[in-house]
Short mmCIF file of C-alpha atoms in Angstrom, two decimals:
data_model
loop_
_atom_site.label_atom_id
_atom_site.label_comp_id
_atom_site.label_asym_id
_atom_site.label_seq_id
_atom_site.Cartn_x
_atom_site.Cartn_y
_atom_site.Cartn_z
CA UNK A 257 134.49 111.69 113.32
CA UNK A 258 132.62 112.80 110.24
CA UNK A 259 129.38 113.68 112.02
CA UNK A 260 131.34 115.99 114.26
CA UNK A 261 133.13 117.12 111.11
CA UNK A 262 129.93 118.02 109.34
CA UNK A 263 128.70 120.08 112.25
CA UNK A 264 132.20 121.52 112.59
CA UNK A 265 132.44 122.09 108.84
CA UNK A 266 129.33 124.31 108.95
CA UNK A 267 130.81 126.45 111.71
CA UNK A 268 131.71 129.95 110.49
CA UNK A 269 130.71 129.08 106.93
CA UNK A 270 128.86 131.54 104.72
CA UNK A 271 126.42 129.73 102.45
CA UNK A 272 124.25 131.09 99.66
CA UNK A 273 121.02 129.21 98.94
CA UNK A 274 118.86 129.92 95.88
CA UNK A 275 115.17 129.03 95.70
CA UNK A 276 115.06 129.44 99.46
CA UNK A 277 111.26 129.31 99.75
CA UNK A 278 111.10 125.88 98.08
CA UNK A 279 110.27 122.66 99.94
CA UNK A 280 113.78 121.13 99.90
CA UNK A 281 115.64 124.41 100.50
CA UNK A 282 113.62 125.13 103.66
CA UNK A 283 114.43 121.72 105.13
CA UNK A 284 118.13 122.25 104.29
CA UNK A 285 118.18 125.71 105.96
CA UNK A 286 116.28 124.52 109.04
CA UNK A 287 118.70 121.62 109.51
CA UNK A 288 121.76 123.90 109.36
CA UNK A 289 120.31 126.39 111.86
CA UNK A 290 119.29 123.58 114.19
CA UNK A 291 122.57 121.64 114.23
CA UNK A 292 125.01 124.53 113.77
CA UNK A 293 123.77 127.89 115.08
CA UNK A 294 127.37 129.11 114.67
CA UNK A 295 127.15 129.05 110.89
CA UNK A 296 128.43 132.52 109.87
CA UNK A 297 125.77 133.69 107.41
CA UNK A 298 123.07 132.25 105.18
CA UNK A 299 122.38 134.38 102.12
CA UNK A 300 118.90 133.33 100.96
CA UNK A 301 117.89 134.32 97.45
CA UNK A 302 114.16 134.76 96.85
CA UNK A 303 112.08 136.62 94.32
CA UNK A 304 110.91 139.89 95.81
CA UNK A 305 110.83 143.61 94.97
CA UNK A 306 113.52 144.47 97.52
CA UNK A 307 115.43 142.94 100.45
CA UNK A 308 112.82 144.01 102.98
CA UNK A 309 110.10 142.29 100.94
CA UNK A 310 112.44 139.29 100.63
CA UNK A 311 112.69 139.03 104.44
CA UNK A 312 108.92 139.35 104.74
CA UNK A 313 108.51 136.51 102.27
CA UNK A 314 111.08 134.37 104.08
CA UNK A 315 109.32 134.91 107.40
CA UNK A 316 105.89 134.05 106.01
CA UNK A 317 106.91 131.16 103.77
CA UNK A 318 109.84 129.66 105.67
CA UNK A 319 110.48 130.62 109.30
CA UNK A 320 106.86 130.84 110.48
CA UNK A 321 106.05 127.38 109.12
CA UNK A 322 105.49 124.31 111.29
CA UNK A 323 108.85 123.05 110.03
CA UNK A 324 110.57 125.44 112.46
CA UNK A 325 108.50 124.47 115.52
CA UNK A 326 111.18 122.14 116.94
CA UNK A 327 113.87 124.81 116.73
CA UNK A 328 111.39 127.35 118.14
CA UNK A 329 110.62 125.02 121.08
CA UNK A 330 114.31 124.20 121.63
CA UNK A 331 115.60 127.76 121.89
CA UNK A 332 112.47 129.88 122.38
CA UNK A 333 110.84 132.50 120.17
CA UNK A 334 113.11 135.36 121.20
CA UNK A 335 116.35 133.44 120.64
CA UNK A 336 115.09 132.20 117.30
CA UNK A 337 114.37 135.76 116.17
CA UNK A 338 117.83 136.84 117.30
CA UNK A 339 119.40 133.89 115.49
CA UNK A 340 117.53 134.72 112.29
CA UNK A 341 118.40 138.42 112.41
CA UNK A 342 122.09 137.60 112.99
CA UNK A 343 122.47 134.77 110.49
CA UNK A 344 119.97 135.29 107.66
CA UNK A 345 120.67 137.77 104.89
CA UNK A 346 117.69 138.06 102.55
CA UNK A 347 118.58 138.69 98.92
CA UNK A 348 115.86 139.85 96.54
CA UNK A 349 117.03 138.17 93.37
CA UNK A 350 116.23 136.02 90.39
CA UNK A 351 118.61 133.35 89.09
CA UNK A 352 117.45 133.85 85.52
CA UNK A 353 119.36 137.16 85.45
CA UNK A 354 123.08 137.95 85.69
CA UNK A 355 124.32 138.31 89.31
CA UNK A 356 120.74 137.34 90.37
CA UNK A 357 119.76 140.88 89.32
CA UNK A 358 121.23 142.26 92.58
CA UNK A 359 121.50 146.01 91.93
CA UNK A 360 123.04 146.99 95.26
CA UNK A 361 126.78 146.90 94.50
CA UNK A 362 127.73 146.91 98.20
CA UNK A 363 125.66 143.80 98.84
CA UNK A 364 127.05 142.15 95.72
CA UNK A 365 130.65 142.85 96.76
CA UNK A 366 129.98 141.63 100.28
CA UNK A 367 128.51 138.39 98.94
CA UNK A 368 131.45 137.83 96.58
CA UNK A 369 133.91 138.46 99.38
CA UNK A 370 132.23 136.29 102.05
CA UNK A 371 130.54 133.29 100.41
CA UNK A 372 132.18 129.86 100.89
CA UNK A 373 129.49 127.54 99.49
CA UNK A 374 126.74 128.05 96.91
CA UNK A 375 123.71 125.74 96.92
CA UNK A 376 121.43 126.02 93.90
CA UNK A 377 117.98 124.66 94.65
CA UNK A 378 115.99 127.15 92.56
CA UNK A 379 114.01 125.44 89.81
CA UNK A 380 110.66 125.40 88.13
CA UNK A 381 109.27 121.88 88.51
CA UNK A 382 106.15 122.06 86.33
CA UNK A 383 106.41 119.17 83.89
CA UNK A 384 104.93 121.26 81.06
CA UNK A 385 106.47 124.62 81.97
CA UNK A 386 106.62 127.41 79.37
CA UNK A 387 109.82 126.87 77.37
CA UNK A 388 111.04 130.44 77.99
CA UNK A 389 110.56 130.06 81.76
CA UNK A 390 112.15 126.58 81.90
CA UNK A 391 115.19 127.70 79.90
CA UNK A 392 115.49 130.89 81.96
CA UNK A 393 115.50 129.16 85.35
CA UNK A 394 116.52 125.51 84.93
CA UNK A 395 119.03 125.88 82.10
CA UNK A 396 120.59 129.33 81.91
CA UNK A 397 119.69 130.02 85.55
CA UNK A 398 122.06 127.20 86.55
CA UNK A 399 124.80 128.82 84.43
CA UNK A 400 124.16 132.22 86.07
CA UNK A 401 124.57 130.59 89.50
CA UNK A 402 127.84 128.98 88.36
CA UNK A 403 129.16 132.29 87.00
CA UNK A 404 128.26 134.05 90.23
CA UNK A 405 129.99 131.30 92.25
CA UNK A 406 133.18 131.81 90.22
CA UNK A 407 133.18 135.48 91.21
CA UNK A 408 133.13 134.51 94.91
CA UNK A 409 136.81 134.66 95.91
CA UNK A 410 136.43 132.10 98.74
CA UNK A 411 134.06 129.72 96.92
CA UNK A 412 134.91 126.13 97.81
CA UNK A 413 132.00 124.36 96.08
CA UNK A 414 128.86 124.68 94.00
CA UNK A 415 126.21 122.17 95.02
CA UNK A 416 123.56 121.97 92.31
CA UNK A 417 120.26 120.17 92.91
CA UNK A 418 119.01 118.47 89.77
CA UNK A 419 116.62 115.50 89.45
CA UNK A 420 117.25 111.81 88.86
CA UNK A 421 114.78 111.97 85.97
CA UNK A 422 117.23 113.86 83.74
CA UNK A 423 117.83 110.30 82.45
CA UNK A 424 114.77 110.72 80.24
CA UNK A 425 112.93 107.47 79.51
CA UNK A 426 115.89 105.12 79.71
CA UNK A 427 115.44 101.79 81.45
CA UNK A 428 117.71 99.42 83.38
CA UNK A 429 120.36 100.48 85.87
CA UNK A 430 121.01 104.21 85.44
CA UNK A 431 124.47 105.34 86.51
CA UNK A 432 125.61 108.44 88.38
CA UNK A 433 127.41 109.99 85.43
CA UNK A 434 127.65 113.62 84.39
CA UNK A 435 126.30 114.44 80.94
CA UNK A 436 128.71 114.70 78.04
CA UNK A 437 127.11 117.30 75.78
CA UNK A 438 128.74 115.93 72.62
CA UNK A 439 127.04 112.56 73.17
CA UNK A 440 123.52 113.97 73.15
CA UNK A 441 121.99 113.27 69.75
CA UNK A 442 118.36 112.80 68.78
CA UNK A 443 117.04 109.98 66.60
CA UNK A 444 118.04 111.82 63.42
CA UNK A 445 121.60 112.11 64.70
CA UNK A 446 121.35 115.87 65.33
CA UNK A 447 123.46 117.06 68.22
CA UNK A 448 121.75 119.08 70.94
CA UNK A 449 122.74 122.76 70.72
CA UNK A 450 121.59 124.65 73.81
CA UNK A 451 122.25 128.12 72.37
CA UNK A 452 120.17 127.18 69.33
CA UNK A 453 117.31 126.14 71.65
CA UNK A 454 117.49 129.59 73.31
CA UNK A 455 117.49 131.38 69.93
CA UNK A 456 114.60 129.25 68.65
CA UNK A 457 112.55 130.09 71.74
CA UNK A 458 113.30 133.83 71.43
CA UNK A 459 112.35 133.83 67.75
CA UNK A 460 109.05 132.09 68.51
CA UNK A 461 108.29 134.50 71.37
CA UNK A 462 109.02 137.51 69.13
CA UNK A 463 106.67 136.12 66.43
CA UNK A 464 103.89 135.64 68.98
CA UNK A 465 104.26 139.22 70.26
CA UNK A 466 104.30 140.56 66.71
CA UNK A 467 101.05 138.70 66.01
CA UNK A 468 99.49 140.43 69.02
CA UNK A 469 98.60 137.09 70.62
CA UNK A 470 96.83 137.08 73.98
CA UNK A 471 98.86 136.15 77.09
CA UNK A 472 96.92 132.90 77.25
CA UNK A 473 97.86 131.98 73.68
CA UNK A 474 101.50 132.88 74.28
CA UNK A 475 101.59 130.66 77.40
CA UNK A 476 100.02 127.78 75.51
CA UNK A 477 102.40 128.14 72.55
CA UNK A 478 105.42 128.33 74.85
CA UNK A 479 104.27 125.22 76.73
CA UNK A 480 103.76 123.34 73.47
CA UNK A 481 107.15 124.40 72.15
CA UNK A 482 108.85 123.12 75.32
CA UNK A 483 107.19 119.70 75.14
CA UNK A 484 107.88 119.48 71.40
CA UNK A 485 111.61 120.27 71.79
CA UNK A 486 111.95 117.92 74.79
CA UNK A 487 110.39 115.01 72.89
CA UNK A 488 112.44 115.73 69.78
CA UNK A 489 115.63 115.31 71.80
CA UNK A 490 114.42 112.25 73.72
CA UNK A 491 113.10 113.67 77.02
CA UNK A 492 109.49 113.20 78.16
CA UNK A 493 108.82 116.78 79.27
CA UNK A 494 110.10 120.35 79.46
CA UNK A 495 111.05 120.10 83.14
CA UNK A 496 113.55 117.24 82.84
CA UNK A 497 114.81 118.51 79.46
CA UNK A 498 115.63 122.00 80.79
CA UNK A 499 117.14 120.50 83.98
CA UNK A 500 119.37 118.23 81.83
CA UNK A 501 120.59 121.17 79.77
CA UNK A 502 121.33 123.06 83.01
CA UNK A 503 123.55 120.17 84.14
CA UNK A 504 125.30 120.15 80.76
CA UNK A 505 126.04 123.88 80.87
CA UNK A 506 127.52 123.90 84.36
CA UNK A 507 129.47 120.72 83.63
CA UNK A 508 130.99 122.37 80.56
CA UNK A 509 131.75 125.75 82.12
CA UNK A 510 132.83 124.77 85.64
CA UNK A 511 136.64 125.00 85.01
CA UNK A 512 138.32 123.92 88.27
CA UNK A 513 135.45 124.89 90.60
CA UNK A 514 134.40 121.84 92.70
CA UNK A 515 130.94 120.82 91.50
CA UNK A 516 128.55 118.38 93.14
CA UNK A 517 125.27 117.48 91.46
CA UNK A 518 122.56 115.96 93.63
CA UNK A 519 119.90 114.07 91.69
CA UNK A 520 117.03 113.21 94.03
CA UNK A 521 114.12 111.03 92.89
CA UNK A 522 110.54 111.86 94.02
CA UNK A 523 110.88 113.80 97.27
CA UNK A 524 108.38 112.99 100.01
CA UNK A 525 107.63 114.14 103.58
CA UNK A 526 110.24 114.14 106.35
CA UNK A 527 111.13 110.68 107.65
CA UNK A 528 112.32 111.82 111.07
CA UNK A 529 113.68 115.36 111.24
CA UNK A 530 112.85 117.87 112.54
CA UNK A 531 109.76 115.69 113.10
CA UNK A 532 108.16 112.98 110.93
CA UNK A 533 105.61 113.72 108.21
CA UNK A 534 106.19 117.39 107.44
CA UNK A 535 105.36 118.17 103.82
CA UNK A 536 104.24 121.09 101.73
CA UNK A 537 102.12 120.91 98.61
CA UNK A 538 101.12 117.82 96.66
CA UNK A 539 104.14 116.24 95.08
CA UNK A 540 104.12 113.67 92.24
CA UNK A 541 102.74 110.45 93.74
CA UNK A 542 100.84 112.33 96.48
CA UNK A 543 98.18 113.82 94.22
CA UNK A 544 97.25 110.26 93.25
CA UNK A 545 97.13 109.10 96.91
CA UNK A 546 94.94 112.09 97.85
CA UNK A 547 92.63 111.64 94.84
CA UNK A 548 92.21 108.01 95.92
CA UNK A 549 91.43 108.99 99.53
CA UNK A 550 88.85 111.51 98.32
CA UNK A 551 87.15 108.76 96.33
CA UNK A 552 87.58 110.52 92.98
CA UNK A 553 90.14 108.14 91.50
CA UNK A 554 88.46 105.16 89.89
CA UNK A 555 91.10 104.20 87.35
CA UNK A 556 94.68 105.17 86.67
CA UNK A 557 97.47 104.41 84.25
CA UNK A 558 100.25 102.65 86.17
CA UNK A 559 102.36 99.52 85.96
CA UNK A 560 101.89 97.85 89.35
CA UNK A 561 105.34 96.25 89.03
CA UNK A 562 107.14 99.52 88.28
CA UNK A 563 109.26 100.77 91.17
CA UNK A 564 108.15 104.09 92.59
CA UNK A 565 111.38 105.76 93.63
CA UNK A 566 110.67 108.00 96.61
CA UNK A 567 113.01 109.57 99.13
CA UNK A 568 112.12 111.59 102.25
CA UNK A 569 113.15 115.26 102.08
CA UNK A 570 115.23 115.20 105.28
CA UNK A 571 117.41 112.44 103.81
CA UNK A 572 118.04 114.57 100.71
CA UNK A 573 119.06 117.53 102.91
CA UNK A 574 121.40 115.25 104.92
CA UNK A 575 123.00 113.96 101.72
CA UNK A 576 123.47 117.55 100.53
CA UNK A 577 125.25 118.58 103.73
CA UNK A 578 127.42 115.43 103.75
CA UNK A 579 128.43 115.82 100.09
CA UNK A 580 129.26 119.50 100.70
CA UNK A 581 131.45 118.75 103.71
CA UNK A 582 133.15 115.90 101.81
CA UNK A 583 134.04 117.75 98.61
CA UNK A 584 134.45 121.42 99.57
CA UNK A 585 137.79 122.69 98.28
CA UNK A 586 138.54 119.55 96.19
CA UNK A 587 139.61 121.39 93.06
CA UNK A 588 138.31 119.89 89.80
CA UNK A 589 135.85 117.46 91.43
CA UNK A 590 132.65 116.81 89.44
CA UNK A 591 130.51 114.33 91.38
CA UNK A 592 126.98 113.12 90.76
CA UNK A 593 124.88 111.57 93.52
CA UNK A 594 121.57 109.79 93.00
CA UNK A 595 119.53 110.18 96.18
CA UNK A 596 116.70 107.67 95.99
CA UNK A 597 115.52 104.24 97.10
CA UNK A 598 114.93 102.10 94.00
CA UNK A 599 118.31 100.38 94.03
CA UNK A 600 118.60 99.50 97.72
CA UNK A 601 115.04 99.47 99.03
CA UNK A 602 112.48 99.38 96.20
CA UNK A 603 108.73 99.76 96.63
CA UNK A 604 106.34 99.24 93.69
CA UNK A 605 103.25 101.23 92.67
CA UNK A 606 101.23 98.08 93.33
CA UNK A 607 102.45 97.94 96.94
CA UNK A 608 101.75 101.65 97.44
CA UNK A 609 98.22 101.13 96.10
CA UNK A 610 97.62 98.26 98.56
CA UNK A 611 98.91 100.37 101.47
CA UNK A 612 96.72 103.31 100.38
CA UNK A 613 93.60 101.11 100.16
CA UNK A 614 94.31 99.68 103.64
CA UNK A 615 94.91 103.16 105.08
CA UNK A 616 91.75 104.83 103.74
CA UNK A 617 89.60 101.79 104.51
CA UNK A 618 90.70 101.98 108.14
CA UNK A 619 90.80 105.80 108.38
CA UNK A 620 88.48 107.23 105.72
CA UNK A 621 88.46 110.95 104.92
CA UNK A 622 85.24 112.92 105.37
CA UNK A 623 83.44 114.63 102.52
CA UNK A 624 82.36 118.29 102.68
CA UNK A 625 79.00 117.19 104.06
CA UNK A 626 80.81 115.29 106.82
CA UNK A 627 80.05 111.77 105.65
CA UNK A 628 82.83 109.18 105.48
CA UNK A 629 84.24 108.56 102.01
CA UNK A 630 84.34 104.89 101.05
CA UNK A 631 87.34 103.96 98.93
CA UNK A 632 87.53 101.03 96.58
CA UNK A 633 90.46 99.56 94.75
CA UNK A 634 91.49 101.63 91.78
CA UNK A 635 91.43 99.98 88.37
CA UNK A 636 95.10 100.06 87.39
CA UNK A 637 95.83 99.84 83.67
CA UNK A 638 99.39 99.34 82.54
CA UNK A 639 99.55 100.75 79.03
CA UNK A 640 98.42 103.96 77.41
CA UNK A 641 96.47 102.37 74.52
CA UNK A 642 94.36 100.27 76.91
CA UNK A 643 93.87 103.23 79.22
CA UNK A 644 92.60 105.43 76.36
CA UNK A 645 90.24 102.66 75.28
CA UNK A 646 88.94 102.26 78.84
CA UNK A 647 88.40 106.04 79.15
CA UNK A 648 86.52 106.09 75.83
CA UNK A 649 84.18 103.23 76.75
CA UNK A 650 83.68 104.19 80.38
CA UNK A 651 83.44 108.00 80.07
CA UNK A 652 83.66 109.45 76.57
CA UNK A 653 80.77 107.49 75.04
CA UNK A 654 78.36 108.33 77.89
CA UNK A 655 79.61 111.90 77.50
CA UNK A 656 78.49 111.98 73.85
CA UNK A 657 75.03 110.93 75.06
CA UNK A 658 75.05 113.85 77.51
CA UNK A 659 76.02 116.19 74.69
CA UNK A 660 73.09 114.91 72.63
CA UNK A 661 70.72 115.49 75.55
CA UNK A 662 72.12 119.03 75.93
CA UNK A 663 71.36 119.66 72.24
CA UNK A 664 67.88 118.09 72.31
CA UNK A 665 66.83 119.60 75.66
CA UNK A 666 68.71 122.92 75.84
CA UNK A 667 66.45 124.09 78.73
CA UNK A 668 67.87 121.45 81.11
CA UNK A 669 69.52 123.15 84.05
CA UNK A 670 73.29 122.99 84.50
CA UNK A 671 76.00 122.36 81.95
CA UNK A 672 76.67 118.72 82.77
CA UNK A 673 78.45 118.01 79.49
CA UNK A 674 80.98 120.82 79.77
CA UNK A 675 81.69 120.06 83.41
CA UNK A 676 82.26 116.34 82.84
CA UNK A 677 84.23 116.98 79.66
CA UNK A 678 86.55 119.30 81.58
CA UNK A 679 87.16 116.65 84.25
CA UNK A 680 87.92 113.95 81.67
CA UNK A 681 90.32 116.23 79.82
CA UNK A 682 92.04 117.01 83.11
CA UNK A 683 92.48 113.30 83.88
CA UNK A 684 93.88 112.64 80.40
CA UNK A 685 96.30 115.56 80.70
CA UNK A 686 97.50 114.35 84.11
CA UNK A 687 97.91 110.83 82.81
CA UNK A 688 99.88 112.00 79.76
CA UNK A 689 102.22 114.05 81.95
CA UNK A 690 102.70 111.25 84.48
CA UNK A 691 102.97 108.44 81.93
CA UNK A 692 106.81 108.41 81.78
CA UNK A 693 106.98 108.02 85.59
CA UNK A 694 104.16 105.58 86.30
CA UNK A 695 105.46 103.23 83.62
CA UNK A 696 109.12 103.95 84.39
CA UNK A 697 111.48 100.99 84.02
CA UNK A 698 114.70 102.47 85.35
CA UNK A 699 116.51 101.83 88.62
CA UNK A 700 118.87 104.54 89.87
CA UNK A 701 122.31 103.20 90.68
CA UNK A 702 123.41 105.04 93.83
CA UNK A 703 126.86 103.60 94.48
CA UNK A 704 128.38 107.09 94.95
CA UNK A 705 125.70 107.99 97.50
CA UNK A 706 126.07 104.58 99.14
CA UNK A 707 129.82 105.03 99.64
CA UNK A 708 129.24 108.59 100.91
CA UNK A 709 126.78 107.09 103.40
CA UNK A 710 129.15 104.24 104.34
CA UNK A 711 132.06 106.63 104.98
CA UNK A 712 129.80 108.67 107.18
CA UNK A 713 128.65 105.60 109.13
CA UNK A 714 132.17 104.36 109.57
CA UNK A 715 133.18 107.72 110.94
CA UNK A 716 130.47 107.91 113.54
CA UNK A 717 130.13 105.69 116.53
CA UNK A 718 126.48 104.73 116.18
CA UNK A 719 125.06 106.32 119.27
CA UNK A 720 121.73 104.99 120.49
CA UNK A 721 119.91 107.87 118.83
CA UNK A 722 121.22 106.86 115.42
CA UNK A 723 122.80 109.16 112.92
CA UNK A 724 122.42 112.91 112.90
CA UNK A 725 122.78 113.03 109.11
CA UNK A 726 121.08 109.83 108.03
CA UNK A 727 120.30 109.28 104.35
CA UNK A 728 120.38 105.50 104.09
CA UNK A 729 117.23 104.39 102.23
CA UNK A 730 117.57 100.87 103.67
CA UNK A 731 116.39 102.29 106.99
CA UNK A 732 112.93 103.04 105.59
CA UNK A 733 110.11 100.57 106.23
CA UNK A 734 107.72 101.66 103.47
CA UNK A 735 104.59 100.20 105.07
CA UNK A 736 105.24 102.00 108.37
CA UNK A 737 106.43 105.19 106.72
CA UNK A 738 103.44 105.54 104.37
CA UNK A 739 100.86 104.50 106.98
CA UNK A 740 102.17 106.27 110.08
CA UNK A 741 104.15 109.18 108.64
CA UNK A 742 103.58 110.16 105.03
CA UNK A 743 99.80 109.82 104.48
CA UNK A 744 98.95 111.33 107.91
CA UNK A 745 101.44 114.13 107.05
CA UNK A 746 99.61 114.81 103.78
CA UNK A 747 96.29 114.95 105.61
CA UNK A 748 97.58 117.28 108.34
CA UNK A 749 99.84 119.65 106.40
CA UNK A 750 98.36 119.64 102.90
CA UNK A 751 94.65 118.84 103.29
CA UNK A 752 94.69 120.66 106.68
CA UNK A 753 92.24 118.13 108.12
#
């Protein structure tokens, strides 16, 4: 039985996880500790000054979180602490440096002798990240993780978490295929050269330092360079461009090391494990839901018929464990798995909007003064030109009047113009960053993930409790999930209401 196999597979395994304080990584680690306390060791890489500081960070940002309350209740505080001290090895490290920058040669040797599986979840997910940071973590960081994995004598697999949106702005059915670097050409027919991108970035950074630019100016220039290079090569933003190049590098340099690439879509709160609705931070579609609930969203750029591809975080973690158990030790394997819902169980932005309106009408949020916030339907506009026109007529023209008043009556209290102008610019920036996703026309083919799921289901006698490693998107009822799990989860864990 595969379910038994997955639990059994994890027994006595030593697993390294990068980006261990991130949302997905935490859920992955919690699941392993909960279902297989006899895992041998979990090396967790986090940014910190030393290993003691790394453990402190892990305690504060991972193990003391609500996410671990089920495990804490199951085995008790004392046993949990014992389990953590026996199984968790904190590693103060940074994937953008060689060997994660681990200076302690004893620790490094121990890791390279013991590690069976490497799971790379570390990433910077800001759409408009600085180009130097994005290249350092998402692109060359992935290569550093691969090179480290190759030095691990027992390494059976590298599992690399990417994103489904490495597809750029393609439409139609998007297949689970690894990138072929030679095929990547921009509109002028120029081939993408990753080393050239790195050199270009370094040259620009050097120029900025030589010109004695302020840190703010350097950040801005580096962000602009990232977006410019991404768009030149056909990607909408720095995040997905640098993630794509990371996939290309590890695909090209993997040799015979088994490599699995997981490409999740938009990750949302837990569907069922360890309990429903756990989430951390506002993720893509959530900031829009929350802005709507707070009554500040009056209009937004979105195609109501576009599919919003979401997948609960626990399902992604289950797919990661299943893919690892399936492919570990399969020399030469290079598999890509889309983990999402658009192909088998699509939900549109229009449907999500309806559900959100119903939810906040029935259970309105309270404002700071304690009064209930009334929500109305949001004006949804489905192309950028119309949206810009709407913003101009509805907000920018009245704003010019405010500016005039500020000039004519400079003694008026408060800087209304600046404040409103800032808000409008913020909306426009958000809309520009989100545009490729809210008007997205692609559907992610997930036949590899589907057959992984089917094999798993075949192998397990469906006990009444259902599957222990479920990641079948067909099992999600979007109305129920959003209304009873996800939105309440956002309110409890993110808005802390």
